């Protein structure tokens, strides 16, 4: 399987809400565009720590995490707004070392109803939902 890379926009949820209430100019909402590798082996949206810091995301705690180097405790942050191809959600973010590439993991893929198309090396809308974004509640 080839590598799938997507462009995504991550912003600070609290900043967005403050801007909606008129407490913060919209151009001061902390946001960034990131190229991320799609990784169904990762659980979270994973971003290098400098990006997490620039976004001002609050620390939720550390979680034991299975990595290629063994189990490590890795920090998880809240308050991230994620947008990919017009689909949006709020997610937690796991921080990575500065040298690592951003990863788009299972939880945001499921929330945004994307499937991995390994043949064409791209994300597609869930074919079980006609490619349209649909939540499930059963």
Short mmCIF file of C-alpha atoms in Angstrom, two decimals:
data_model
loop_
_atom_site.label_atom_id
_atom_site.label_comp_id
_atom_site.label_asym_id
_atom_site.label_seq_id
_atom_site.Cartn_x
_atom_site.Cartn_y
_atom_site.Cartn_z
CA UNK A 1 0.00 0.00 0.00
CA UNK A 2 1.27 3.47 -0.86
CA UNK A 3 1.36 6.46 1.39
CA UNK A 4 -1.68 8.71 1.53
CA UNK A 5 -1.11 12.34 2.47
CA UNK A 6 -3.96 14.81 3.00
CA UNK A 7 -4.12 18.52 3.63
CA UNK A 8 -6.09 19.44 6.74
CA UNK A 9 -6.82 22.58 8.71
CA UNK A 10 -6.57 22.51 12.50
CA UNK A 11 -7.69 25.40 14.68
CA UNK A 12 -8.22 26.20 18.35
CA UNK A 13 -11.86 25.53 19.33
CA UNK A 14 -11.83 28.10 22.13
CA UNK A 15 -10.53 30.79 19.77
CA UNK A 16 -13.26 29.93 17.24
CA UNK A 17 -15.96 30.23 19.91
CA UNK A 18 -14.56 33.53 21.18
CA UNK A 19 -14.55 34.84 17.60
CA UNK A 20 -18.18 33.72 17.13
CA UNK A 21 -19.13 35.69 20.25
CA UNK A 22 -17.24 38.74 18.98
CA UNK A 23 -14.61 38.54 21.75
CA UNK A 24 -11.72 37.84 19.35
CA UNK A 25 -11.13 39.09 15.81
CA UNK A 26 -11.56 36.19 13.36
CA UNK A 27 -8.08 36.78 11.96
CA UNK A 28 -6.64 36.04 15.41
CA UNK A 29 -8.06 32.51 15.62
CA UNK A 30 -5.05 30.23 15.88
CA UNK A 31 -5.13 27.84 12.92
CA UNK A 32 -2.75 26.06 10.61
CA UNK A 33 -2.80 23.93 7.48
CA UNK A 34 -0.93 20.66 7.83
CA UNK A 35 0.03 17.86 5.46
CA UNK A 36 -0.69 14.63 7.35
CA UNK A 37 -0.07 10.98 6.55
CA UNK A 38 -3.22 8.88 6.83
CA UNK A 39 -2.41 6.15 9.35
CA UNK A 40 -5.09 3.64 10.31
CA UNK A 41 -2.66 2.32 12.93
CA UNK A 42 -2.79 5.63 14.82
CA UNK A 43 -5.73 6.37 17.09
CA UNK A 44 -5.70 10.19 17.20
CA UNK A 45 -4.87 13.16 15.08
CA UNK A 46 -1.16 13.37 15.93
CA UNK A 47 0.72 16.64 15.48
CA UNK A 48 4.30 17.68 16.16
CA UNK A 49 4.56 19.44 19.54
CA UNK A 50 5.51 22.86 18.07
CA UNK A 51 2.22 22.90 16.12
CA UNK A 52 0.26 21.93 19.25
CA UNK A 53 1.98 24.78 21.11
CA UNK A 54 1.30 27.29 18.32
CA UNK A 55 -2.40 26.36 18.42
CA UNK A 56 -2.50 26.83 22.21
CA UNK A 57 -4.33 23.56 22.84
CA UNK A 58 -4.95 22.64 26.50
CA UNK A 59 -3.31 19.51 27.91
CA UNK A 60 -5.82 16.79 28.85
CA UNK A 61 -3.21 14.41 30.23
CA UNK A 62 -0.86 11.63 29.19
CA UNK A 63 -1.92 8.22 27.91
CA UNK A 64 0.04 5.00 27.57
CA UNK A 65 0.62 4.57 23.86
CA UNK A 66 1.96 1.62 21.91
CA UNK A 67 4.64 2.83 19.46
CA UNK A 68 7.26 1.15 17.25
CA UNK A 69 9.73 1.84 20.09
CA UNK A 70 7.51 0.25 22.75
CA UNK A 71 4.95 1.69 25.14
CA UNK A 72 5.41 5.39 25.96
CA UNK A 73 3.28 7.91 27.83
CA UNK A 74 2.28 10.57 25.31
CA UNK A 75 0.48 13.85 25.91
CA UNK A 76 -3.07 14.35 24.64
CA UNK A 77 -4.55 17.81 24.14
CA UNK A 78 -8.15 18.92 23.72
CA UNK A 79 -9.85 21.71 21.89
CA UNK A 80 -8.88 21.10 18.27
CA UNK A 81 -11.23 21.82 15.37
CA UNK A 82 -10.36 19.70 12.32
CA UNK A 83 -11.43 20.28 8.71
CA UNK A 84 -10.78 18.01 5.75
CA UNK A 85 -12.54 18.49 2.41
CA UNK A 86 -15.40 20.45 3.98
CA UNK A 87 -16.01 17.91 6.76
CA UNK A 88 -15.40 19.18 10.29
CA UNK A 89 -15.21 17.86 13.83
CA UNK A 90 -13.66 18.55 17.22
CA UNK A 91 -10.95 16.11 18.27
CA UNK A 92 -8.24 15.44 20.78
CA UNK A 93 -4.67 15.68 19.52
CA UNK A 94 -1.71 13.56 20.55
CA UNK A 95 1.62 15.36 20.40
CA UNK A 96 4.60 13.96 18.52
CA UNK A 97 8.27 14.81 18.52
CA UNK A 98 9.14 17.85 16.43
CA UNK A 99 10.80 15.72 13.74
CA UNK A 100 7.77 13.49 13.13
CA UNK A 101 5.18 13.96 10.41
CA UNK A 102 1.55 14.66 11.35
CA UNK A 103 -0.71 11.57 11.35
CA UNK A 104 -4.43 11.34 10.72
CA UNK A 105 -5.65 8.36 12.77
CA UNK A 106 -8.72 6.19 13.28
CA UNK A 107 -10.93 8.41 15.46
CA UNK A 108 -11.05 11.46 13.17
CA UNK A 109 -11.36 9.20 10.10
CA UNK A 110 -14.41 7.52 11.63
CA UNK A 111 -16.00 10.76 12.83
CA UNK A 112 -15.57 12.35 9.39
CA UNK A 113 -16.76 9.13 7.67
CA UNK A 114 -13.71 8.74 5.43
CA UNK A 115 -12.41 5.47 4.06
CA UNK A 116 -8.90 4.76 2.86
CA UNK A 117 -8.69 3.92 -0.86
CA UNK A 118 -5.29 2.18 -1.05
CA UNK A 119 -5.48 1.53 -4.81
CA UNK A 120 -5.82 5.21 -5.70
CA UNK A 121 -3.93 6.40 -2.60
CA UNK A 122 -6.59 8.80 -1.35
CA UNK A 123 -9.35 9.30 1.19
CA UNK A 124 -12.90 8.80 -0.04
CA UNK A 125 -16.30 9.26 1.52
CA UNK A 126 -17.60 6.03 3.01
CA UNK A 127 -18.99 3.98 0.08
CA UNK A 128 -21.58 2.40 2.40
CA UNK A 129 -23.08 5.89 2.66
CA UNK A 130 -22.84 6.71 -1.04
CA UNK A 131 -19.74 8.78 -0.36
CA UNK A 132 -21.81 11.24 1.66
CA UNK A 133 -20.89 12.19 5.21
CA UNK A 134 -23.15 10.31 7.62
CA UNK A 135 -23.00 9.68 11.34
CA UNK A 136 -24.18 6.44 12.90
CA UNK A 137 -26.21 6.21 16.11
CA UNK A 138 -27.35 2.67 16.77
#
